Coordinates of C-alpha atoms and ligand atoms in Angstrom, one line a residue:
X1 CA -10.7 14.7 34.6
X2 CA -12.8 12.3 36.1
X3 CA -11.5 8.9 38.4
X4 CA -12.4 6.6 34.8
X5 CA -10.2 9.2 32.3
X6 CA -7.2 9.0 35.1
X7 CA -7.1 5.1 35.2
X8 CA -7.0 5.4 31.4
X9 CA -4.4 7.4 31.5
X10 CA -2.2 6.1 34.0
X11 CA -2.6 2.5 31.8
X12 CA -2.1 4.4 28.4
X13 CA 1.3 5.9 30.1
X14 CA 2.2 2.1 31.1
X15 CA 1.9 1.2 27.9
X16 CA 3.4 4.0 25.8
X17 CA 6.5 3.3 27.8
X18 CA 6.5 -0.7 25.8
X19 CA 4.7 0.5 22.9
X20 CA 6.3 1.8 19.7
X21 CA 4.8 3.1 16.4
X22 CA 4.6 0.3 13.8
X23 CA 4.7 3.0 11.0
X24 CA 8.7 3.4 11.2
X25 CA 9.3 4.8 7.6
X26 CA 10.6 8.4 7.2
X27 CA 10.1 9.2 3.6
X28 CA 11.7 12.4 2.5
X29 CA 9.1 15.0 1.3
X30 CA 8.4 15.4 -3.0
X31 CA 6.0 18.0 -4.5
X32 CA 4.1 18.4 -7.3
X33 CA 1.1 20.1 -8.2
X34 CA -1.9 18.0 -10.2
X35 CA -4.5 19.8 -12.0
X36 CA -7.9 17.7 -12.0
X37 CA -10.5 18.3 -14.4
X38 CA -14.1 18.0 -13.2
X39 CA -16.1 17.5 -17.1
X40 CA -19.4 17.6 -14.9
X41 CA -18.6 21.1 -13.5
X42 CA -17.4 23.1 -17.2
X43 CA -14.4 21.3 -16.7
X44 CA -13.5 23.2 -13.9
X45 CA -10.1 23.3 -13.1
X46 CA -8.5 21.5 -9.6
X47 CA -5.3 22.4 -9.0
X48 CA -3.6 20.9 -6.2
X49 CA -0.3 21.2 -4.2
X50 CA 0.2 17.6 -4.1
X51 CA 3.5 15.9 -0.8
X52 CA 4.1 12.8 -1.4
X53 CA 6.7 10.5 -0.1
X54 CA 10.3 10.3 -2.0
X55 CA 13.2 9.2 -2.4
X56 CA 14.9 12.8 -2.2
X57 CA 13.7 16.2 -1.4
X58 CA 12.5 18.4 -4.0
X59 CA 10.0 19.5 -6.9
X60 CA 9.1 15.9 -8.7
X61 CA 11.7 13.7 -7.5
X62 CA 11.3 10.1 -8.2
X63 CA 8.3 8.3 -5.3
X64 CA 9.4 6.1 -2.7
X65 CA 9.2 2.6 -2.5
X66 CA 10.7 1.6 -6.0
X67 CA 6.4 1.5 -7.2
X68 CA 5.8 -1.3 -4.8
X69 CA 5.1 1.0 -2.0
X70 CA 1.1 2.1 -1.8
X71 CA 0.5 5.5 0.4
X72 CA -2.4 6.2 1.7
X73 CA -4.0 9.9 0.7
X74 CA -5.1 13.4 3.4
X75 CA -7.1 15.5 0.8
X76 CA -7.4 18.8 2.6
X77 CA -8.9 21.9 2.4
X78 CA -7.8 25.4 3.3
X79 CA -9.2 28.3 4.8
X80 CA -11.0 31.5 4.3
X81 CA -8.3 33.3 1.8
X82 CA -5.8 31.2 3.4
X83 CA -2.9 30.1 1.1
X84 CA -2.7 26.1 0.6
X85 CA 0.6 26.0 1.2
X86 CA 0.6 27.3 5.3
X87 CA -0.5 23.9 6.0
X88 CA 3.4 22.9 5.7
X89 CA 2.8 21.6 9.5
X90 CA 1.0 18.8 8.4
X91 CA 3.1 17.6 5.2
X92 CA 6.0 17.6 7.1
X93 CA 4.9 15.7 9.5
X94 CA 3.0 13.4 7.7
X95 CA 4.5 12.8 4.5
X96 CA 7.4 11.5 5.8
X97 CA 5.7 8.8 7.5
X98 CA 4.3 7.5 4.6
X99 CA 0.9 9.8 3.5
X100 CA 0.3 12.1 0.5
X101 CA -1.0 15.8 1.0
X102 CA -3.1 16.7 -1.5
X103 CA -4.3 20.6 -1.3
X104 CA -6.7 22.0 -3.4
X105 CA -5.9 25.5 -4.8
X106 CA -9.5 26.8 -5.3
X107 CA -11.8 28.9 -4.4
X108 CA -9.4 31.1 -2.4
X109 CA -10.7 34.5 -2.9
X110 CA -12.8 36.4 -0.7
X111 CA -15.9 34.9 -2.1
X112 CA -16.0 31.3 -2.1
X113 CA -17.9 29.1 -3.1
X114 CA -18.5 26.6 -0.4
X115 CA -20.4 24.0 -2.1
X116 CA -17.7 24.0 -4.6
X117 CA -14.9 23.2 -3.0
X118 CA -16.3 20.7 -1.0
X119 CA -16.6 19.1 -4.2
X120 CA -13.4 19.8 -5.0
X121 CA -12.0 18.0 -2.3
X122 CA -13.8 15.1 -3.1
X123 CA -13.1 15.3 -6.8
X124 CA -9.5 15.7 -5.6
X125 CA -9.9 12.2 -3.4
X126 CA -11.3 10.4 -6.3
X127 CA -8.9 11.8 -8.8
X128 CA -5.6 10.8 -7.0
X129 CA -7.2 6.8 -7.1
X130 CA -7.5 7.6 -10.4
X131 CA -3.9 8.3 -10.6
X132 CA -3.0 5.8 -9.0
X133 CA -4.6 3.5 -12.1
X134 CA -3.1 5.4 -14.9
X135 CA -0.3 3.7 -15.9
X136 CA 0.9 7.3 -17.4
X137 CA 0.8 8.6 -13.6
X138 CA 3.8 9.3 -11.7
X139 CA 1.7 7.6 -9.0
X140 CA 0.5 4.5 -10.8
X141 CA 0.0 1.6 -8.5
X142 CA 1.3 3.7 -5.4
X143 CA -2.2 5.3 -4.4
X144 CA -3.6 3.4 -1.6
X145 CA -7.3 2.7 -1.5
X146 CA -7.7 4.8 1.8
X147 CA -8.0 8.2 1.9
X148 CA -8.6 11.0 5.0
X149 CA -11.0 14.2 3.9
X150 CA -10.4 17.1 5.4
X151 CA -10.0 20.7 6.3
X152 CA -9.4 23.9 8.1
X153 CA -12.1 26.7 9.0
X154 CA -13.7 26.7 5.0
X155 CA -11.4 23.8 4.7
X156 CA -13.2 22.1 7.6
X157 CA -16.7 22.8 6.6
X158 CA -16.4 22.1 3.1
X159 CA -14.7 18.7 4.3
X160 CA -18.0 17.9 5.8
X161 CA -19.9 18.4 2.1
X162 CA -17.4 16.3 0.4
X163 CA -17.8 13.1 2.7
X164 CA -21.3 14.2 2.7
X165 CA -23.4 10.4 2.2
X166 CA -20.2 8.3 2.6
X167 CA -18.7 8.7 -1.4
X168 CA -16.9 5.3 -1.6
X169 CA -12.9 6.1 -2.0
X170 CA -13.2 8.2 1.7
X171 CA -12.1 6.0 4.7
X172 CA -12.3 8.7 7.2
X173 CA -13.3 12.6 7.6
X174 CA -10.8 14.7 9.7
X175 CA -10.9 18.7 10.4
X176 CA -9.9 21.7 12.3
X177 CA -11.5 24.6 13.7
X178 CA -14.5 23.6 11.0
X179 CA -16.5 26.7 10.6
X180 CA -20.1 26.2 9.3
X181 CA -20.5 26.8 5.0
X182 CA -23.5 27.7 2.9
X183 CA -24.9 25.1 2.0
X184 CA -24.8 23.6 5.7
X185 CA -22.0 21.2 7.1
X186 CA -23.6 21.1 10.1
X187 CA -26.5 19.1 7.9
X188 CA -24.3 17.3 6.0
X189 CA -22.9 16.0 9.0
X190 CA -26.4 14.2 9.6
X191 CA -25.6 12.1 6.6
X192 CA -21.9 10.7 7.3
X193 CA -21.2 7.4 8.6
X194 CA -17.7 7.1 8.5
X195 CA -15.0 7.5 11.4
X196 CA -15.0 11.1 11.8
X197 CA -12.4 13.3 14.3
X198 CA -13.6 17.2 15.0
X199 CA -10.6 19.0 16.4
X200 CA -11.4 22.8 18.1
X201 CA -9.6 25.3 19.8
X202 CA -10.8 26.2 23.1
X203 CA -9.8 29.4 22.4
X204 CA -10.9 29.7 18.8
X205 CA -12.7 33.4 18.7
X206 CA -12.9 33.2 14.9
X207 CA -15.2 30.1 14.2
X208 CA -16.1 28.9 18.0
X209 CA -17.0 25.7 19.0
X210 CA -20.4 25.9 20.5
X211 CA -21.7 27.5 16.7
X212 CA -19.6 25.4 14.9
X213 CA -17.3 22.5 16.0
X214 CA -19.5 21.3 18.8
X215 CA -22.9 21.1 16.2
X216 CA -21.0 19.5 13.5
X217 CA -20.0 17.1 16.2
X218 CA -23.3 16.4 17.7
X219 CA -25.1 16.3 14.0
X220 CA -22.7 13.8 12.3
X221 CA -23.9 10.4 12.3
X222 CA -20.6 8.7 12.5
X223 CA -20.0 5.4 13.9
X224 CA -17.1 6.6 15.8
X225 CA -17.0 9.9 16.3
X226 CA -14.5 11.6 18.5
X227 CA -14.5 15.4 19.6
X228 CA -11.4 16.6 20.7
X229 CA -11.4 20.5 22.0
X230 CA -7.3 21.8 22.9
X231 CA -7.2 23.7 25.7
X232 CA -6.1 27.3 25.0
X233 CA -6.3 26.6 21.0
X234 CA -6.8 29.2 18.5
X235 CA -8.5 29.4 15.1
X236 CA -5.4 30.3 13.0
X237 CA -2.8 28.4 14.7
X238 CA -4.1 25.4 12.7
X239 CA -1.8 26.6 10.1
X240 CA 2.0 26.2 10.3
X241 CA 1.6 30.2 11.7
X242 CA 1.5 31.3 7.6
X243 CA -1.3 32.2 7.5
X244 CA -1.2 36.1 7.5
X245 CA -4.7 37.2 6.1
X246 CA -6.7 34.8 9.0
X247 CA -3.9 35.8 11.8
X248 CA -5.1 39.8 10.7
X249 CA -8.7 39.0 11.0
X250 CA -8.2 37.0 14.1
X251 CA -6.4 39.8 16.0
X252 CA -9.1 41.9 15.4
X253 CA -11.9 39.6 16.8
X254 CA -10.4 38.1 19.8
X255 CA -8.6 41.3 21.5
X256 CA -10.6 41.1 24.3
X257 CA -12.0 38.1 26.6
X258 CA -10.2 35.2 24.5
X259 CA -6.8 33.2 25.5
X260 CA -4.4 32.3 27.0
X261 CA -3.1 30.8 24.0
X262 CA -1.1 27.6 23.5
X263 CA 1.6 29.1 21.2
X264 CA 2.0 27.9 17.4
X265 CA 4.4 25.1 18.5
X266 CA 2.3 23.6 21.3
X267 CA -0.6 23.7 19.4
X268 CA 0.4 22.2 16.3
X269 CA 2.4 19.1 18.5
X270 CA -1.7 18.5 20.4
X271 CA -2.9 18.2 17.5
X272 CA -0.1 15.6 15.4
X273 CA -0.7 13.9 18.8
X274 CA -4.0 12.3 18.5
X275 CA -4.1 13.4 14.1
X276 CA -1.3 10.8 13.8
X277 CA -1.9 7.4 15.1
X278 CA -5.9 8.6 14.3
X279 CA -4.2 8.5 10.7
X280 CA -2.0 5.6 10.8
X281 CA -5.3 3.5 12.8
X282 CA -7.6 4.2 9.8
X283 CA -5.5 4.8 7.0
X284 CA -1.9 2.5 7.5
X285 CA -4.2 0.1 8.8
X286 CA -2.2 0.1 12.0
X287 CA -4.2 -1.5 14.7
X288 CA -1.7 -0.9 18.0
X289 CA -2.8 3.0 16.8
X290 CA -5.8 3.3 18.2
X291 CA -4.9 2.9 21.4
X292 CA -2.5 6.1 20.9
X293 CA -5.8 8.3 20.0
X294 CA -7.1 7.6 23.1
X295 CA -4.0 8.1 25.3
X296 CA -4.0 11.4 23.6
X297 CA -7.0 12.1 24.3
X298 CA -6.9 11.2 28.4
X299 CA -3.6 12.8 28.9
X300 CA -5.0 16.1 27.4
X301 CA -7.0 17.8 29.1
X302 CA -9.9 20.0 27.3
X303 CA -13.5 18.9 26.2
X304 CA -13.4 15.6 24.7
X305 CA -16.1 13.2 23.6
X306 CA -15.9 10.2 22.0
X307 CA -18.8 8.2 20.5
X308 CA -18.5 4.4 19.1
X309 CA -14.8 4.2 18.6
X310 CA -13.0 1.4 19.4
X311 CA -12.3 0.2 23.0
X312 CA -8.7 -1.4 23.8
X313 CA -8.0 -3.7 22.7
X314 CA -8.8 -2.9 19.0
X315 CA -7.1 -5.1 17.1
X316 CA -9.3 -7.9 17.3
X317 CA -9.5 -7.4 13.4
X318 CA -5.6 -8.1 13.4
X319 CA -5.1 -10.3 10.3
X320 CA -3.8 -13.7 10.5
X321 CA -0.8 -15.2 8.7
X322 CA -1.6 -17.1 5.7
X323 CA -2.6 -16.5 2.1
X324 CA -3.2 -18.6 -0.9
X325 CA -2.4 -18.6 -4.5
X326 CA -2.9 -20.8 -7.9
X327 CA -0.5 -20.1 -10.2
X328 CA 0.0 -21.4 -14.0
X329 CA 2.9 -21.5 -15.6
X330 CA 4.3 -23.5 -18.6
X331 CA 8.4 -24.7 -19.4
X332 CA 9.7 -24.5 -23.1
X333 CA 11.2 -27.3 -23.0
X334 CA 8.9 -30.0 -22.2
X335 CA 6.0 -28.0 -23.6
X336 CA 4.5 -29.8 -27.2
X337 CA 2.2 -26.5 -28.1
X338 CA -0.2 -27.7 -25.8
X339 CA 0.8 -29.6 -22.6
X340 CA 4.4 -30.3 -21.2
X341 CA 5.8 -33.9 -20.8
X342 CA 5.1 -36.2 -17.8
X343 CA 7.8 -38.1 -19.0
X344 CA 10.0 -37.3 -15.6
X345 CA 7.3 -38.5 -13.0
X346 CA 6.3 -41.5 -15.6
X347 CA 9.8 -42.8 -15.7
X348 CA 10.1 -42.4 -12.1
X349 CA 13.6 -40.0 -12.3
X350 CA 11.5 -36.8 -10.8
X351 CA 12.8 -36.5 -7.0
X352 CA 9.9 -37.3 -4.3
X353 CA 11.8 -34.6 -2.4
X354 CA 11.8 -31.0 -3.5
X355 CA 15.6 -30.9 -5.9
X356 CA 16.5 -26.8 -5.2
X357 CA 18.5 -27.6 -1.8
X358 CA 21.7 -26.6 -4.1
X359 CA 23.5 -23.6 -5.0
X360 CA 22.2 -21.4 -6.4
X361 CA 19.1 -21.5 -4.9
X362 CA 20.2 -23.0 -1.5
X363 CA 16.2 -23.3 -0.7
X364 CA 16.2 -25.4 2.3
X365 CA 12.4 -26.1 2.7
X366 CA 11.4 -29.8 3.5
X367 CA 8.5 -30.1 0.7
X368 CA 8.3 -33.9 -0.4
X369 CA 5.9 -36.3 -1.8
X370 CA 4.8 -40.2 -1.1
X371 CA 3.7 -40.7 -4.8
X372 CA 3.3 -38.4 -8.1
X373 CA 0.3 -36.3 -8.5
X374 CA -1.5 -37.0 -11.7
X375 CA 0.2 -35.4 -14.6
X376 CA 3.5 -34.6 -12.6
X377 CA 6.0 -32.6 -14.9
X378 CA 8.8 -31.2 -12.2
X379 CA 9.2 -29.4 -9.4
X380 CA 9.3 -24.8 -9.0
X381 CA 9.9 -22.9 -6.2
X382 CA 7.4 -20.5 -5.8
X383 CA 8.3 -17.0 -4.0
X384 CA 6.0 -14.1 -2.6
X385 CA 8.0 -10.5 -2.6
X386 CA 6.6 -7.8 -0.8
X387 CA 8.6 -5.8 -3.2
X388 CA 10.0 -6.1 -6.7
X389 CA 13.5 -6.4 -5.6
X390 CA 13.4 -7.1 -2.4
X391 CA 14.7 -10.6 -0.7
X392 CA 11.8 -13.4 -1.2
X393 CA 9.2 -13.3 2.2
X394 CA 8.0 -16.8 1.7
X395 CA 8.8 -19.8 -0.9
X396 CA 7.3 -23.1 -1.6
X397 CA 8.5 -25.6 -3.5
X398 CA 5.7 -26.8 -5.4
X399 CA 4.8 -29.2 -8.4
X400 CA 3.8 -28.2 -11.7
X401 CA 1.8 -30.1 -13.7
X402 CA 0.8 -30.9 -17.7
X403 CA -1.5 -28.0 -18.1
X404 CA 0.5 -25.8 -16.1
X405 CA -1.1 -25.8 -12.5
X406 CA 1.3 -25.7 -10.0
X407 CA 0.2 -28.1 -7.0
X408 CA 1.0 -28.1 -3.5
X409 CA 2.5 -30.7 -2.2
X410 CA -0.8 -31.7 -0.5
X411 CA -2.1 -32.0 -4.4
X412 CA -4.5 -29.1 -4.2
X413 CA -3.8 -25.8 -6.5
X414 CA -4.0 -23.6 -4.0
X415 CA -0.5 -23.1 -2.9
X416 CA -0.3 -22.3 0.7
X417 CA 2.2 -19.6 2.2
X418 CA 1.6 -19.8 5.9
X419 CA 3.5 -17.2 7.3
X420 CA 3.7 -14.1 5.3
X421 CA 0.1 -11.5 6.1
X422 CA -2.3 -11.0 3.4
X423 CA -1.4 -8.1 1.8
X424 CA 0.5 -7.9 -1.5
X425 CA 2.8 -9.7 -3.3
X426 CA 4.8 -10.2 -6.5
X427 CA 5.4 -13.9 -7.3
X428 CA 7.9 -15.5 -8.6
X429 CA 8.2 -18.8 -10.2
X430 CA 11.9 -20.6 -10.7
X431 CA 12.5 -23.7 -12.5
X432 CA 16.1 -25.3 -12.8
X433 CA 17.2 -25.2 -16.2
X434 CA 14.4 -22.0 -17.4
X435 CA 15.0 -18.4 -16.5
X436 CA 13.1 -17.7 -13.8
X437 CA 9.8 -15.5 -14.1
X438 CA 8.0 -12.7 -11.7
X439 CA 4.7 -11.5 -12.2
X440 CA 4.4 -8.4 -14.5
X441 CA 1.7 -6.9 -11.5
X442 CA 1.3 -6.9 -7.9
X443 CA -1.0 -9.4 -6.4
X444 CA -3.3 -8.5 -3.2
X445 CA -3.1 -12.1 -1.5
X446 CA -5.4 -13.6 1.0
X447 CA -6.4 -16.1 3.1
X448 CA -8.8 -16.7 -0.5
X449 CA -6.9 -18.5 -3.0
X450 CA -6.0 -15.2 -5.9
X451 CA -4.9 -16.6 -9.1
X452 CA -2.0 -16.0 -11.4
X453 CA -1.9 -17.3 -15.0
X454 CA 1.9 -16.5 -16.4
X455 CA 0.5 -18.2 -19.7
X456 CA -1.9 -16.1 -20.9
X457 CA 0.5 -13.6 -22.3
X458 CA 3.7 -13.0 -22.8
X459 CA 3.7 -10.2 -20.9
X460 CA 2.5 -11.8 -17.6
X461 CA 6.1 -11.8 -17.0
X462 CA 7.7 -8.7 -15.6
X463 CA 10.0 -7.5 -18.3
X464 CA 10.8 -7.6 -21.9
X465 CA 10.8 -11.0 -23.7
X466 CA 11.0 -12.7 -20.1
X467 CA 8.7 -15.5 -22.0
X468 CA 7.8 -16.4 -25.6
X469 CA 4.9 -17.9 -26.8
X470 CA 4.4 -21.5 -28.3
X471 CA 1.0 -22.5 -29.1
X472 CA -0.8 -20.0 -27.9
X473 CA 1.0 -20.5 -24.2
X474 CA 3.2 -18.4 -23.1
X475 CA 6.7 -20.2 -21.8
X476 CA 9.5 -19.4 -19.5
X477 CA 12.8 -19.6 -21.7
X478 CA 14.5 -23.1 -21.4
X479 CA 18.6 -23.1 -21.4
X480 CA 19.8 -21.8 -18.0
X481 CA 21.8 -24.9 -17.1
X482 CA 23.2 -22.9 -14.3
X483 CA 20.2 -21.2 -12.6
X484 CA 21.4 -18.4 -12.1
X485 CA 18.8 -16.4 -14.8
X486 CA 20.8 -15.4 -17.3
X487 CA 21.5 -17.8 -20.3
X488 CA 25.1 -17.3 -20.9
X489 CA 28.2 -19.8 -22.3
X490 CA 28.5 -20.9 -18.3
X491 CA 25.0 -22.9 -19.1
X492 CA 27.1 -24.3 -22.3
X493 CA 29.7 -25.6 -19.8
X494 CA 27.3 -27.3 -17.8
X495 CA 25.9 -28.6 -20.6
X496 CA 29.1 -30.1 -21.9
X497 CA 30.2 -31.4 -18.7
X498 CA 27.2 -34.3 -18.5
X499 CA 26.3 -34.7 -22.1
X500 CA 25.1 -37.6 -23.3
X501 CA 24.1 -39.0 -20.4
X502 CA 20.9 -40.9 -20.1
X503 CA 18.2 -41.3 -17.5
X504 CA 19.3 -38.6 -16.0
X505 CA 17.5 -35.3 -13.8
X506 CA 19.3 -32.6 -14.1
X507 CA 19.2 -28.7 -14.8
X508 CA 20.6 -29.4 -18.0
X509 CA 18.3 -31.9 -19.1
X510 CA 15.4 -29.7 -20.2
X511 CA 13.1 -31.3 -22.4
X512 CA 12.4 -33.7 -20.0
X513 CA 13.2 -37.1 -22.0
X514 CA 15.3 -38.0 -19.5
X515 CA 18.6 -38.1 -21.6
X516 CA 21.2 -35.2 -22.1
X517 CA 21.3 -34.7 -26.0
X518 CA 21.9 -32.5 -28.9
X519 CA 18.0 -31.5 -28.5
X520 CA 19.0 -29.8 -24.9
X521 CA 21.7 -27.9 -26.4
X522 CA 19.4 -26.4 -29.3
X523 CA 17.1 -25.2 -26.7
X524 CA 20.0 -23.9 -24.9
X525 CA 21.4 -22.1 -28.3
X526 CA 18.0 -20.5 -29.3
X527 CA 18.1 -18.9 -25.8
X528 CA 21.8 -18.2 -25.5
X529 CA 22.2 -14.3 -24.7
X530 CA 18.5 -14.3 -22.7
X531 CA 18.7 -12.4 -20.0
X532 CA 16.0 -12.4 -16.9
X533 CA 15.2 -9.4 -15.2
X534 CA 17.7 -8.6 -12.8
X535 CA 15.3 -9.1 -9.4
X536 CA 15.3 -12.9 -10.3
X537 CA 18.7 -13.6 -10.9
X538 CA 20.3 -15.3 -8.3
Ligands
CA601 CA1 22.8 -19.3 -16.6
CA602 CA1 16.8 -34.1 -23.0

């Protein structure tokens, strides 16, 4: 270790001691298997043993994260006549954390076909996005849009084919005692780009580095490359020790002049110990990871290179707080079939100070206006929700207008959340006196206004009948007096209570003409028994 990788290391040490892992979630571990069918191979066949992240242990139980919840994908590839499912080492390490193992079950007999399964791997990459998209999918809209592509031995080399020219859905190429395939991974190496970590075994007698790790290394074209050789690592111990047919072959080979060997335990803990935060950097998008790679790499020893990665500090690309979002939405009860009533804001009883300060909504933001924008109907609260049900991450209060833009208080449309990351979001929209409405689909929010139109359908509105349509618009339901988002004979009561009186702003004055009449009630009747979803009922 030279004077440069000890100062490294004595500063990575430091800072382990004040750094902790971002990626906190322990998932429990949920199987499956998914057969993929590749039409431009015959329809060949893909089956996979597929980890995934759940909310119990066991064969197809339910995904974690409620479907609000995206996890990243590790295609990976096994070994020469090794079973897919020895590579428990890695799922249970990583699946809890958040990641999906996906393992192809081809091509293990004892002549593969190399070229193939690199293809399956990638077909495997590309066909978990697509499950991700297909609302019929036990993963729809929990597939993340980065995925690692990998290997051991075969698995390794045929890793090197699949990210062969960069295919787009593959964030980053990852393998293990990689042996060379027909055709070439040591070629195909020439002609990838992306992030790519080589792990060896020092000690591998069965694919060994200077004919196999150490070319594919030098050949790849990566714009960070790292090379990471573990002292005293053998071929077959890059299984969870399962694998019986490779442990046979490798006894045979390396009975004399190899090892010492790190046992199964050690070996598979040096390599979690730079695979991991190499995974959470590129994949959870975890910056503070990087730096963990590289303490790895300087407090083990062994034959390491690294080539274009990242120096400390790498987050640099950290994102900064603040997204934006327009958002339309119409109210029943002011709405004529094609714009809703001013009336509030031209009569002047509309509050210059955001009105939801009260129970239930207790929002205590300070939103507030010196004059009406143009078209001024009445004032929503706005939320963003990282998840469906979860508690709101930012609100606005913000003014809606005619045609059903929303406005921020500065009188632009793009509504400005300042402190929540981009990232994304459900939004939900409440109005005093209408059941509130959330978005029927996540939103991926940035500093770039997105858009949101819950009047285009019905069904823009997460849930059944959580809007109906009048004129073509479709409306959030008037008649919950009482906010609380169900429409019930508690809204009647609040009704009752301040009937008839006049110029008056109020939940229970809904059409907007500024009086509490009969016409407020009938809105209320045709709704009674409406019932919002139950993540916006307060
Ligand atoms: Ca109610
Ligand atoms: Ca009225």
């Amino acid at each position: 270790m030279n004077s440069r990788w000890i100062t490294l290391a004595i500063c990575f040490l430091s800072f382990l001691l004040f750094e902790s892992n971002s990626v906190t979630a322990q998932y429990a571990i949920g199987e499956t298997t998914i057969t993929f069918v590749d039409a431009s191979r015959g329809n060949r066949n893909i089956s996979c043993l597929v980890y995934y992240p759940a909310t119990s242990a066991g064969t197809n139980a339910p995904i974690a994260g409620g479907g609000a919840t995206e996890f990243p994908v590790f295609v990976y590839g096994h070994g020469f006549t090794i079973d897919p499912g020895v590579y428990t080492q890695l799922s249970n390490t990583l699946t809890p954390k958040g990641y999906i193992m996906v393992l192809p079950e081809t091509e293990t007999s004892f002549s593969p076909s190399h070229g193939d399964f690199g293809a399956d791997l990638l077909f495997a990459v590309n066909g978990m996005q697509a499950e991700g998209a297909d609302p019929a999918s036990q993963f729809f809209g929990v597939i993340k849009n980065k995925t690692a592509v990998g290997g051991h031995s075969m698995g390794g080399g045929s890793s090197f084919l699949a990210a062969e020219n960069d295919p787009p859905n593959v964030t980053t190429l990852v393998n293990m005692a990689a042996a060379e395939t027909t055709p070439s991974a040591i070629a195909a190496a020439a002609n990838i780009t992306i992030p790519t970590l080589v792990i060896a075994g020092g000690e591998d007698c069965v694919a060994p580095v200077g004919d196999h790790q150490k070319p594919m290394y030098d050949a790849s074209a990566a714009s960070c490359k790292v090379y990471y050789e573990i002292d005293g690592a053998a071929h077959c111990r890059f299984s969870d020790g399962g694998a019986t047919s490779c442990f046979a072959a490798e006894g045979f080979t390396c009975a004399f002049g190899w090892g010492p060997f790190l046992n199964q335990a050690d070996q598979n803990a040096r390599v979690d110990d730079v695979l991991v935060p190499w995974l959470d950097y590129y994949l959870m998008e975890d910056c503070d990871a990087y730096a963990l790679v590289q303490s790895a790499l300087a407090t083990h020893g062994g034959m390491n290179s690294v080539d274009g990665c990242p120096t400390p500090p790498p987050c640099t690309n950290v994102s900064a707080p603040g997204v934006e979002l327009e958002v339309k939405v119409a109210l029943e009860g002011p709405f004529d079939g094609s714009a809703m009533s001013t009336n509030l804001s031209v009569s002047g009883l509309m509050p210059l100070s955001q009105p939801y300060n009260a129970a239930p909504w207790n929002y205590v933001g300070s939103e507030s206006i010196a004059s009406y924008p143009a078209n001024a109907v009445d004032w929503v609260i706005v939320e963003l929700r990282s998840s469906r049900a979860g508690a709101a991450d930012e609100s606005k209060a913000a003014i809606l207008t005619a045609d059903g833009t929303v406005l921020d208080v500065d009188g632009t449309p793009q509504l400005k959340f300042s402190t929540v990351l981009p990232g994304d979001y459900y939004v939900v929209v409440r109005h005093k006196g209408h059941v509130d409405v959330m978005s029927g689909q996540v939103l991926s929010l940035s500093a770039a206004a997105a858009s949101y139109d819950f009047t285009s359908a019905v069904t823009q509105a997460y849930g059944t009948n959580q809007q109906l349509l009048i004129g073509g618009s479709a409306c959030m339901l008037a008649g919950d007096f009482d906010g609380n988002g169900v429409v019930t004979f508690a809204d009647f009561n609040a009704y009752l209570g301040s009937s008839s009186e006049i110029l008056f702003y109020n939940n229970w004055e809904v059409d907007f003409d500024g009086h509490v009449t009969v016409a407020d009630y009938n809105l209320y009747k045709k709704n009674a028994s409406a019932i919002g979803v139950p993540e916006i009922q307060l």
